[in-house]
Structures are given as C-alpha cells and as structure tokens.
JSON list of C-alpha atoms in Angstrom, two decimals:
[
{"chain": "A", "resi": 1, "resn": "ARG", "atom": "CA", "xyz": [141.36, 137.69, 199.27]},
{"chain": "A", "resi": 2, "resn": "SER", "atom": "CA", "xyz": [144.22, 140.35, 198.13]},
{"chain": "A", "resi": 3, "resn": "LYS", "atom": "CA", "xyz": [145.70, 138.57, 194.58]},
{"chain": "A", "resi": 4, "resn": "ARG", "atom": "CA", "xyz": [149.05, 137.82, 194.20]},
{"chain": "A", "resi": 5, "resn": "SER", "atom": "CA", "xyz": [150.72, 139.22, 191.69]},
{"chain": "A", "resi": 6, "resn": "SER", "atom": "CA", "xyz": [152.76, 137.36, 188.17]},
{"chain": "A", "resi": 7, "resn": "PRO", "atom": "CA", "xyz": [155.50, 138.15, 187.81]},
{"chain": "A", "resi": 8, "resn": "ARG", "atom": "CA", "xyz": [156.52, 140.58, 184.37]},
{"chain": "A", "resi": 9, "resn": "VAL", "atom": "CA", "xyz": [158.63, 137.43, 181.78]},
{"chain": "A", "resi": 10, "resn": "ALA", "atom": "CA", "xyz": [161.06, 139.62, 179.62]},
{"chain": "A", "resi": 11, "resn": "ILE", "atom": "CA", "xyz": [160.32, 139.04, 175.43]},
{"chain": "A", "resi": 12, "resn": "MET", "atom": "CA", "xyz": [164.15, 137.69, 175.06]},
{"chain": "A", "resi": 13, "resn": "VAL", "atom": "CA", "xyz": [164.51, 138.26, 170.91]},
{"chain": "A", "resi": 14, "resn": "SER", "atom": "CA", "xyz": [166.86, 136.34, 169.28]},
{"chain": "A", "resi": 15, "resn": "LEU", "atom": "CA", "xyz": [170.31, 138.56, 168.13]},
{"chain": "A", "resi": 16, "resn": "LYS", "atom": "CA", "xyz": [171.68, 135.36, 166.59]},
{"chain": "A", "resi": 17, "resn": "LEU", "atom": "CA", "xyz": [172.09, 137.35, 162.52]},
{"chain": "A", "resi": 18, "resn": "GLN", "atom": "CA", "xyz": [173.09, 140.64, 164.05]},
{"chain": "A", "resi": 19, "resn": "LYS", "atom": "CA", "xyz": [176.27, 139.15, 165.81]},
{"chain": "A", "resi": 20, "resn": "ARG", "atom": "CA", "xyz": [176.28, 137.26, 162.74]},
{"chain": "A", "resi": 21, "resn": "LEU", "atom": "CA", "xyz": [176.56, 140.41, 160.80]},
{"chain": "A", "resi": 22, "resn": "ALA", "atom": "CA", "xyz": [178.87, 143.02, 162.55]},
{"chain": "A", "resi": 23, "resn": "SER", "atom": "CA", "xyz": [180.68, 139.81, 163.58]},
{"chain": "A", "resi": 24, "resn": "SER", "atom": "CA", "xyz": [181.41, 139.51, 159.62]},
{"chain": "A", "resi": 25, "resn": "VAL", "atom": "CA", "xyz": [181.38, 143.91, 159.31]},
{"chain": "A", "resi": 26, "resn": "LEU", "atom": "CA", "xyz": [184.16, 144.21, 162.31]},
{"chain": "A", "resi": 27, "resn": "LYS", "atom": "CA", "xyz": [186.22, 140.21, 160.90]},
{"chain": "A", "resi": 28, "resn": "CYS", "atom": "CA", "xyz": [186.42, 139.30, 164.46]},
{"chain": "A", "resi": 29, "resn": "GLY", "atom": "CA", "xyz": [184.71, 136.27, 166.45]},
{"chain": "A", "resi": 30, "resn": "ARG", "atom": "CA", "xyz": [181.45, 136.33, 167.64]},
{"chain": "A", "resi": 31, "resn": "GLY", "atom": "CA", "xyz": [182.62, 136.27, 170.78]},
{"chain": "A", "resi": 32, "resn": "LYS", "atom": "CA", "xyz": [184.35, 139.66, 170.80]},
{"chain": "A", "resi": 33, "resn": "VAL", "atom": "CA", "xyz": [180.84, 141.51, 168.74]},
{"chain": "A", "resi": 34, "resn": "TRP", "atom": "CA", "xyz": [178.84, 143.76, 171.78]},
{"chain": "A", "resi": 35, "resn": "LEU", "atom": "CA", "xyz": [174.71, 144.40, 171.22]},
{"chain": "A", "resi": 36, "resn": "ASP", "atom": "CA", "xyz": [173.98, 147.51, 173.40]},
{"chain": "A", "resi": 37, "resn": "PRO", "atom": "CA", "xyz": [171.36, 145.62, 175.98]},
{"chain": "A", "resi": 38, "resn": "ASN", "atom": "CA", "xyz": [168.90, 149.01, 175.75]},
{"chain": "A", "resi": 39, "resn": "GLU", "atom": "CA", "xyz": [168.78, 149.12, 171.85]},
{"chain": "A", "resi": 40, "resn": "THR", "atom": "CA", "xyz": [167.52, 145.18, 171.63]},
{"chain": "A", "resi": 41, "resn": "ASN", "atom": "CA", "xyz": [164.54, 146.32, 169.38]},
{"chain": "A", "resi": 42, "resn": "GLU", "atom": "CA", "xyz": [166.25, 148.54, 166.93]},
{"chain": "A", "resi": 43, "resn": "ILE", "atom": "CA", "xyz": [169.46, 146.27, 166.60]},
{"chain": "A", "resi": 44, "resn": "SER", "atom": "CA", "xyz": [166.26, 143.22, 166.72]},
{"chain": "A", "resi": 45, "resn": "MET", "atom": "CA", "xyz": [165.32, 145.81, 163.39]},
{"chain": "A", "resi": 46, "resn": "ALA", "atom": "CA", "xyz": [168.78, 145.17, 161.40]},
{"chain": "A", "resi": 47, "resn": "ASN", "atom": "CA", "xyz": [168.99, 142.03, 158.84]},
{"chain": "A", "resi": 48, "resn": "SER", "atom": "CA", "xyz": [171.71, 143.61, 156.43]},
{"chain": "A", "resi": 49, "resn": "ARG", "atom": "CA", "xyz": [175.66, 144.73, 156.75]},
{"chain": "A", "resi": 50, "resn": "GLN", "atom": "CA", "xyz": [174.89, 148.01, 155.91]},
{"chain": "A", "resi": 51, "resn": "ASN", "atom": "CA", "xyz": [172.08, 148.20, 158.34]},
{"chain": "A", "resi": 52, "resn": "ILE", "atom": "CA", "xyz": [174.69, 147.10, 161.16]},
{"chain": "A", "resi": 53, "resn": "ARG", "atom": "CA", "xyz": [177.10, 149.66, 159.11]},
{"chain": "A", "resi": 54, "resn": "LYS", "atom": "CA", "xyz": [175.13, 152.11, 160.50]},
{"chain": "A", "resi": 55, "resn": "LEU", "atom": "CA", "xyz": [174.34, 150.84, 164.38]},
{"chain": "A", "resi": 56, "resn": "ILE", "atom": "CA", "xyz": [178.25, 150.24, 164.64]},
{"chain": "A", "resi": 57, "resn": "LYS", "atom": "CA", "xyz": [178.15, 154.45, 163.50]},
{"chain": "A", "resi": 58, "resn": "ASP", "atom": "CA", "xyz": [176.00, 154.67, 165.91]},
{"chain": "A", "resi": 59, "resn": "GLY", "atom": "CA", "xyz": [177.77, 153.17, 168.49]},
{"chain": "A", "resi": 60, "resn": "PHE", "atom": "CA", "xyz": [174.91, 150.48, 168.97]},
{"chain": "A", "resi": 61, "resn": "VAL", "atom": "CA", "xyz": [177.75, 147.29, 167.94]},
{"chain": "A", "resi": 62, "resn": "ILE", "atom": "CA", "xyz": [180.89, 147.69, 169.81]},
{"chain": "A", "resi": 63, "resn": "LYS", "atom": "CA", "xyz": [183.87, 144.89, 168.60]},
{"chain": "A", "resi": 64, "resn": "LYS", "atom": "CA", "xyz": [185.53, 143.74, 172.59]},
{"chain": "A", "resi": 65, "resn": "PRO", "atom": "CA", "xyz": [188.59, 144.92, 173.00]},
{"chain": "A", "resi": 66, "resn": "GLN", "atom": "CA", "xyz": [191.03, 142.87, 173.71]},
{"chain": "A", "resi": 67, "resn": "VAL", "atom": "CA", "xyz": [191.57, 141.22, 176.00]},
{"chain": "A", "resi": 68, "resn": "VAL", "atom": "CA", "xyz": [195.34, 141.60, 177.97]},
{"chain": "A", "resi": 69, "resn": "HIS", "atom": "CA", "xyz": [197.19, 137.93, 178.25]},
{"chain": "A", "resi": 70, "resn": "SER", "atom": "CA", "xyz": [199.71, 139.40, 180.46]},
{"chain": "A", "resi": 71, "resn": "ARG", "atom": "CA", "xyz": [203.18, 138.13, 180.05]},
{"chain": "A", "resi": 72, "resn": "SER", "atom": "CA", "xyz": [205.33, 139.66, 183.84]},
{"chain": "A", "resi": 73, "resn": "ARG", "atom": "CA", "xyz": [205.04, 137.26, 185.93]},
{"chain": "A", "resi": 74, "resn": "VAL", "atom": "CA", "xyz": [206.19, 134.58, 182.54]},
{"chain": "A", "resi": 75, "resn": "MET", "atom": "CA", "xyz": [208.90, 137.37, 182.32]},
{"chain": "A", "resi": 76, "resn": "ARG", "atom": "CA", "xyz": [209.64, 137.42, 185.15]},
{"chain": "A", "resi": 77, "resn": "HIS", "atom": "CA", "xyz": [209.71, 133.39, 186.00]},
{"chain": "A", "resi": 78, "resn": "LEU", "atom": "CA", "xyz": [212.81, 133.60, 183.17]},
{"chain": "A", "resi": 79, "resn": "ASP", "atom": "CA", "xyz": [214.26, 136.22, 185.04]},
{"chain": "A", "resi": 80, "resn": "ALA", "atom": "CA", "xyz": [215.07, 134.03, 187.83]},
{"chain": "A", "resi": 81, "resn": "LYS", "atom": "CA", "xyz": [216.29, 131.09, 185.86]},
{"chain": "A", "resi": 82, "resn": "ARG", "atom": "CA", "xyz": [218.45, 133.45, 183.58]},
{"chain": "A", "resi": 83, "resn": "LYS", "atom": "CA", "xyz": [219.61, 133.43, 187.23]},
{"chain": "A", "resi": 84, "resn": "GLY", "atom": "CA", "xyz": [219.59, 129.90, 188.44]},
{"chain": "A", "resi": 85, "resn": "ARG", "atom": "CA", "xyz": [216.84, 129.73, 190.16]},
{"chain": "A", "resi": 86, "resn": "HIS", "atom": "CA", "xyz": [214.84, 126.62, 189.42]},
{"chain": "A", "resi": 87, "resn": "THR", "atom": "CA", "xyz": [216.70, 124.86, 188.08]},
{"chain": "A", "resi": 88, "resn": "GLY", "atom": "CA", "xyz": [216.52, 121.93, 190.07]},
{"chain": "A", "resi": 89, "resn": "TYR", "atom": "CA", "xyz": [216.34, 118.06, 190.50]},
{"chain": "A", "resi": 90, "resn": "GLY", "atom": "CA", "xyz": [212.93, 119.06, 190.10]},
{"chain": "A", "resi": 91, "resn": "LYS", "atom": "CA", "xyz": [212.24, 121.09, 187.97]},
{"chain": "A", "resi": 92, "resn": "ARG", "atom": "CA", "xyz": [214.19, 119.00, 185.39]},
{"chain": "A", "resi": 93, "resn": "LYS", "atom": "CA", "xyz": [212.35, 116.21, 182.20]},
{"chain": "A", "resi": 94, "resn": "GLY", "atom": "CA", "xyz": [215.27, 115.76, 180.10]},
{"chain": "A", "resi": 95, "resn": "THR", "atom": "CA", "xyz": [218.86, 114.52, 180.81]},
{"chain": "A", "resi": 96, "resn": "ALA", "atom": "CA", "xyz": [222.24, 116.44, 180.70]},
{"chain": "A", "resi": 97, "resn": "GLY", "atom": "CA", "xyz": [222.77, 115.05, 177.60]},
{"chain": "A", "resi": 98, "resn": "ALA", "atom": "CA", "xyz": [219.15, 115.88, 176.45]},
{"chain": "A", "resi": 99, "resn": "ARG", "atom": "CA", "xyz": [219.26, 119.44, 177.68]},
{"chain": "A", "resi": 100, "resn": "LEU", "atom": "CA", "xyz": [222.80, 120.60, 176.50]},
{"chain": "A", "resi": 101, "resn": "PRO", "atom": "CA", "xyz": [223.93, 118.06, 173.97]},
{"chain": "A", "resi": 102, "resn": "MET", "atom": "CA", "xyz": [227.55, 116.71, 173.87]},
{"chain": "A", "resi": 103, "resn": "LYS", "atom": "CA", "xyz": [228.60, 118.16, 170.30]},
{"chain": "A", "resi": 104, "resn": "VAL", "atom": "CA", "xyz": [227.17, 121.22, 171.33]},
{"chain": "A", "resi": 105, "resn": "LEU", "atom": "CA", "xyz": [230.31, 121.95, 174.07]},
{"chain": "A", "resi": 106, "resn": "TRP", "atom": "CA", "xyz": [232.37, 119.97, 171.75]},
{"chain": "A", "resi": 107, "resn": "MET", "atom": "CA", "xyz": [231.39, 122.55, 168.09]},
{"chain": "A", "resi": 108, "resn": "ARG", "atom": "CA", "xyz": [231.41, 125.96, 170.47]},
{"chain": "A", "resi": 109, "resn": "ARG", "atom": "CA", "xyz": [235.31, 124.03, 172.32]},
{"chain": "A", "resi": 110, "resn": "MET", "atom": "CA", "xyz": [235.66, 123.79, 168.61]},
{"chain": "A", "resi": 111, "resn": "ARG", "atom": "CA", "xyz": [235.05, 127.23, 167.77]},
{"chain": "A", "resi": 112, "resn": "VAL", "atom": "CA", "xyz": [237.00, 129.44, 169.98]},
{"chain": "A", "resi": 113, "resn": "LEU", "atom": "CA", "xyz": [240.29, 126.53, 170.01]},
{"chain": "A", "resi": 114, "resn": "ARG", "atom": "CA", "xyz": [239.99, 127.04, 166.01]},
{"chain": "A", "resi": 115, "resn": "ARG", "atom": "CA", "xyz": [239.71, 131.35, 166.35]},
{"chain": "A", "resi": 116, "resn": "LEU", "atom": "CA", "xyz": [242.73, 130.75, 168.39]},
{"chain": "A", "resi": 117, "resn": "LEU", "atom": "CA", "xyz": [245.01, 129.52, 165.63]},
{"chain": "A", "resi": 118, "resn": "ARG", "atom": "CA", "xyz": [243.26, 130.83, 162.70]},
{"chain": "A", "resi": 119, "resn": "LYS", "atom": "CA", "xyz": [244.31, 134.27, 164.37]},
{"chain": "A", "resi": 120, "resn": "TYR", "atom": "CA", "xyz": [247.84, 133.05, 165.70]},
{"chain": "A", "resi": 121, "resn": "ARG", "atom": "CA", "xyz": [248.82, 132.24, 162.49]},
{"chain": "A", "resi": 122, "resn": "GLU", "atom": "CA", "xyz": [247.57, 136.01, 160.63]},
{"chain": "A", "resi": 123, "resn": "ALA", "atom": "CA", "xyz": [249.52, 138.07, 164.30]},
{"chain": "A", "resi": 124, "resn": "LYS", "atom": "CA", "xyz": [252.13, 135.77, 162.58]},
{"chain": "A", "resi": 125, "resn": "LYS", "atom": "CA", "xyz": [253.24, 134.69, 166.44]},
{"chain": "A", "resi": 126, "resn": "ILE", "atom": "CA", "xyz": [252.83, 130.49, 165.02]},
{"chain": "A", "resi": 127, "resn": "ASP", "atom": "CA", "xyz": [253.86, 129.29, 161.01]},
{"chain": "A", "resi": 128, "resn": "LYS", "atom": "CA", "xyz": [251.35, 127.31, 159.00]},
{"chain": "A", "resi": 129, "resn": "HIS", "atom": "CA", "xyz": [253.58, 123.86, 160.79]},
{"chain": "A", "resi": 130, "resn": "LEU", "atom": "CA", "xyz": [252.52, 124.58, 163.80]},
{"chain": "A", "resi": 131, "resn": "TYR", "atom": "CA", "xyz": [249.19, 125.55, 162.83]},
{"chain": "A", "resi": 132, "resn": "HIS", "atom": "CA", "xyz": [248.53, 122.13, 160.92]},
{"chain": "A", "resi": 133, "resn": "SER", "atom": "CA", "xyz": [250.19, 120.45, 163.77]},
{"chain": "A", "resi": 134, "resn": "LEU", "atom": "CA", "xyz": [248.33, 121.70, 166.97]},
{"chain": "A", "resi": 135, "resn": "TYR", "atom": "CA", "xyz": [244.69, 122.44, 164.53]},
{"chain": "A", "resi": 136, "resn": "MET", "atom": "CA", "xyz": [244.96, 118.52, 164.30]},
{"chain": "A", "resi": 137, "resn": "GLY", "atom": "CA", "xyz": [245.42, 118.01, 168.14]},
{"chain": "A", "resi": 138, "resn": "ALA", "atom": "CA", "xyz": [242.11, 120.14, 168.62]},
{"chain": "A", "resi": 139, "resn": "LYS", "atom": "CA", "xyz": [240.84, 117.64, 166.36]},
{"chain": "A", "resi": 140, "resn": "GLY", "atom": "CA", "xyz": [241.95, 115.00, 168.29]},
{"chain": "A", "resi": 141, "resn": "ASN", "atom": "CA", "xyz": [240.51, 116.27, 171.50]},
{"chain": "A", "resi": 142, "resn": "GLN", "atom": "CA", "xyz": [243.59, 117.42, 172.97]},
{"chain": "A", "resi": 143, "resn": "PHE", "atom": "CA", "xyz": [242.84, 120.38, 174.56]},
{"chain": "A", "resi": 144, "resn": "LYS", "atom": "CA", "xyz": [240.65, 120.75, 176.87]},
{"chain": "A", "resi": 145, "resn": "ASN", "atom": "CA", "xyz": [240.10, 124.19, 177.08]},
{"chain": "A", "resi": 146, "resn": "LYS", "atom": "CA", "xyz": [242.07, 127.79, 175.04]},
{"chain": "A", "resi": 147, "resn": "ARG", "atom": "CA", "xyz": [243.83, 127.96, 177.85]},
{"chain": "A", "resi": 148, "resn": "VAL", "atom": "CA", "xyz": [245.29, 124.71, 178.15]},
{"chain": "A", "resi": 149, "resn": "LEU", "atom": "CA", "xyz": [246.06, 125.04, 174.26]},
{"chain": "A", "resi": 150, "resn": "MET", "atom": "CA", "xyz": [247.74, 127.99, 174.63]},
{"chain": "A", "resi": 151, "resn": "GLU", "atom": "CA", "xyz": [250.40, 126.86, 176.98]},
{"chain": "A", "resi": 152, "resn": "ALA", "atom": "CA", "xyz": [250.52, 124.40, 174.56]},
{"chain": "A", "resi": 153, "resn": "ILE", "atom": "CA", "xyz": [251.75, 126.93, 171.87]},
{"chain": "A", "resi": 154, "resn": "HIS", "atom": "CA", "xyz": [253.93, 128.64, 174.50]},
{"chain": "A", "resi": 155, "resn": "LYS", "atom": "CA", "xyz": [255.92, 125.71, 175.63]},
{"chain": "A", "resi": 156, "resn": "GLU", "atom": "CA", "xyz": [256.13, 124.42, 170.84]},
{"chain": "A", "resi": 157, "resn": "LYS", "atom": "CA", "xyz": [256.90, 128.25, 170.71]},
{"chain": "A", "resi": 158, "resn": "ALA", "atom": "CA", "xyz": [259.29, 127.75, 173.83]},
{"chain": "A", "resi": 159, "resn": "GLU", "atom": "CA", "xyz": [261.12, 123.92, 171.91]},
{"chain": "A", "resi": 160, "resn": "LYS", "atom": "CA", "xyz": [262.09, 125.55, 169.09]},
{"chain": "A", "resi": 161, "resn": "LEU", "atom": "CA", "xyz": [264.03, 128.31, 170.18]},
{"chain": "A", "resi": 162, "resn": "ARG", "atom": "CA", "xyz": [265.39, 125.67, 172.31]},
{"chain": "A", "resi": 163, "resn": "LEU", "atom": "CA", "xyz": [266.85, 123.68, 169.74]},
{"chain": "A", "resi": 164, "resn": "LYS", "atom": "CA", "xyz": [267.38, 127.06, 167.50]},
{"chain": "A", "resi": 165, "resn": "ALA", "atom": "CA", "xyz": [270.00, 128.08, 171.01]},
{"chain": "A", "resi": 166, "resn": "LEU", "atom": "CA", "xyz": [271.23, 124.25, 170.35]},
{"chain": "A", "resi": 167, "resn": "THR", "atom": "CA", "xyz": [271.87, 124.62, 166.63]},
{"chain": "A", "resi": 168, "resn": "ASP", "atom": "CA", "xyz": [273.75, 127.88, 166.49]},
{"chain": "A", "resi": 169, "resn": "GLN", "atom": "CA", "xyz": [275.88, 126.25, 169.05]},
{"chain": "A", "resi": 170, "resn": "ALA", "atom": "CA", "xyz": [276.30, 123.22, 166.87]},
{"chain": "A", "resi": 171, "resn": "GLU", "atom": "CA", "xyz": [277.42, 125.58, 164.13]},
{"chain": "A", "resi": 172, "resn": "ALA", "atom": "CA", "xyz": [279.52, 128.32, 165.96]},
{"chain": "A", "resi": 173, "resn": "ARG", "atom": "CA", "xyz": [281.33, 124.91, 168.32]},
{"chain": "A", "resi": 174, "resn": "LYS", "atom": "CA", "xyz": [281.15, 123.81, 164.37]},
{"chain": "A", "resi": 175, "resn": "ALA", "atom": "CA", "xyz": [283.11, 126.40, 162.24]},
{"chain": "A", "resi": 176, "resn": "LYS", "atom": "CA", "xyz": [284.89, 126.92, 165.18]},
{"chain": "A", "resi": 177, "resn": "ALA", "atom": "CA", "xyz": [286.45, 123.91, 164.98]},
{"chain": "A", "resi": 178, "resn": "LYS", "atom": "CA", "xyz": [286.63, 123.69, 161.49]},
{"chain": "A", "resi": 179, "resn": "SER", "atom": "CA", "xyz": [288.30, 128.34, 161.37]},
{"chain": "A", "resi": 180, "resn": "LYS", "atom": "CA", "xyz": [290.99, 126.24, 164.48]},
{"chain": "A", "resi": 181, "resn": "THR", "atom": "CA", "xyz": [292.07, 123.02, 162.16]},
{"chain": "A", "resi": 182, "resn": "GLU", "atom": "CA", "xyz": [291.90, 125.84, 159.26]},
{"chain": "A", "resi": 183, "resn": "ARG", "atom": "CA", "xyz": [294.54, 128.10, 161.31]},
{"chain": "A", "resi": 184, "resn": "LYS", "atom": "CA", "xyz": [296.13, 124.95, 161.82]},
{"chain": "A", "resi": 185, "resn": "THR", "atom": "CA", "xyz": [296.88, 123.44, 158.71]},
{"chain": "A", "resi": 186, "resn": "LYS", "atom": "CA", "xyz": [297.38, 126.37, 157.28]},
{"chain": "A", "resi": 187, "resn": "ARG", "atom": "CA", "xyz": [300.26, 127.34, 160.09]},
{"chain": "A", "resi": 188, "resn": "LYS", "atom": "CA", "xyz": [301.95, 123.36, 159.73]},
{"chain": "A", "resi": 189, "resn": "THR", "atom": "CA", "xyz": [302.25, 124.39, 155.84]},
{"chain": "A", "resi": 190, "resn": "GLU", "atom": "CA", "xyz": [303.77, 127.55, 156.82]},
{"chain": "A", "resi": 191, "resn": "GLN", "atom": "CA", "xyz": [306.20, 125.31, 159.00]},
{"chain": "A", "resi": 192, "resn": "ASP", "atom": "CA", "xyz": [306.64, 123.19, 155.62]},
{"chain": "A", "resi": 193, "resn": "GLU", "atom": "CA", "xyz": [308.07, 125.93, 153.28]},
{"chain": "A", "resi": 194, "resn": "MET", "atom": "CA", "xyz": [309.61, 127.39, 156.18]},
{"chain": "A", "resi": 195, "resn": "ALA", "atom": "CA", "xyz": [312.38, 124.56, 156.25]},
{"chain": "A", "resi": 196, "resn": "ARG", "atom": "CA", "xyz": [312.93, 123.47, 153.08]},
{"chain": "A", "resi": 197, "resn": "GLU", "atom": "CA", "xyz": [313.94, 127.14, 152.42]},
{"chain": "A", "resi": 198, "resn": "LEU", "atom": "CA", "xyz": [316.29, 126.98, 155.24]},
{"chain": "A", "resi": 199, "resn": "ASP", "atom": "CA", "xyz": [317.33, 123.13, 153.64]},
{"chain": "A", "resi": 200, "resn": "ALA", "atom": "CA", "xyz": [318.00, 124.87, 150.13]},
{"chain": "A", "resi": 201, "resn": "GLN", "atom": "CA", "xyz": [320.36, 127.53, 151.67]},
{"chain": "A", "resi": 202, "resn": "GLU", "atom": "CA", "xyz": [322.78, 125.46, 153.66]},
{"chain": "A", "resi": 203, "resn": "GLU", "atom": "CA", "xyz": [322.79, 122.66, 150.58]},
{"chain": "A", "resi": 204, "resn": "PRO", "atom": "CA", "xyz": [325.10, 124.68, 148.38]},
{"chain": "A", "resi": 205, "resn": "LYS", "atom": "CA", "xyz": [327.61, 125.86, 151.33]},
{"chain": "A", "resi": 206, "resn": "ALA", "atom": "CA", "xyz": [328.34, 122.28, 151.36]}
]
C-alpha cells in the first residue's frame, strides 16, 4: 500500500514588530513598507531600530514608491467643460442663481462701467459733472452694458454741444441787435445835433 505524502506546511513568522519599526524609521505607513520574503528569518531577528536601519541599508527592507494617482482624465474632462461640454440640464445641481450669483454679475458690470467712466474722466473726455451724473445713472441700473453707456456719453456730449451752439447763436444775435440799436441811437443823436445846428444858423438871419 502506497503511503500518501503529507503536504509541507510553511511556518509563517510574524513580522508585525519589524514592520512597525521600519515604518517609524522610514517615516511612512506600514502599508508602504516592503519586507523581502526571501530574507524572512534574518528580518525576524531584527528587534531594534538600529537593526532595521542595517536591513534598509542592505536592501531587505524598502519603502514602496508612491502610487501614481493620475489626473489626466480629470484634466481632459475640465478642458472639455471649458469648451462648454458636459454642462447640460442633466449635469446641473444648483439653481442658476447659485451657479452664478446675480450679485457677482452686478459687481462685474459695475466695475466695467465705472472703469470706463474713470478712464474717460482722466482723458478729459467728460467733465466731473457729467461723470457724476453718469456714475449715479450706472448705480441706478440705467446702463445694461458698456456699449449703452458709451452711447449715452456720446448723446450727452452731442446735446451739450448743441446747447452751446444755440447759446452762442443767441448771444451773437443779442450782440448784433445791441450793436444795431446802438448804431441807430447814435445816428438819431447825430441827426438831432445837425438839426439843432441848422436851426441855430437860421435864427440870426431872421
């Protein structure tokens, strides 16, 4: 009768202490420590940090390299989102106001309009009175964007020039009328003086 050969049982040595000491020496977690399975007996003999350092030097204990956590897929997804992909109704969680608050939009618009007004004032394109009036108009939600504000500025300036031209015309007419009146008065005075002189000359003959 053939005898059945019993399987050889490998005796496992507990290397819990060595792993803990190695993680302390290597300044990493226990999961990062690699112990050489071929040198189990020698590693099991090490019971101090100094011995562990020697094993590390010999290459029996190694700190495993950092596992790569690639962000390439994330970056690719974000690039697509910048182009406007993956942003449909199904991908949205918050309300429109939560995703881009009205206050942020308002602040952006105000900053654009005020920057334009400041630039125009510094360039002497508008005076301080017009600046103030337009500034308050922008604050009162009068201009929805930069183009509308620029149109308003041009309109105001054109109106100002028209009024100035009208005022100048009125002044010129007034000055002309005044000079005409003065000439008329002067002529009448001269005529009166001439008439008096003639009367004075005729009196002695009589």
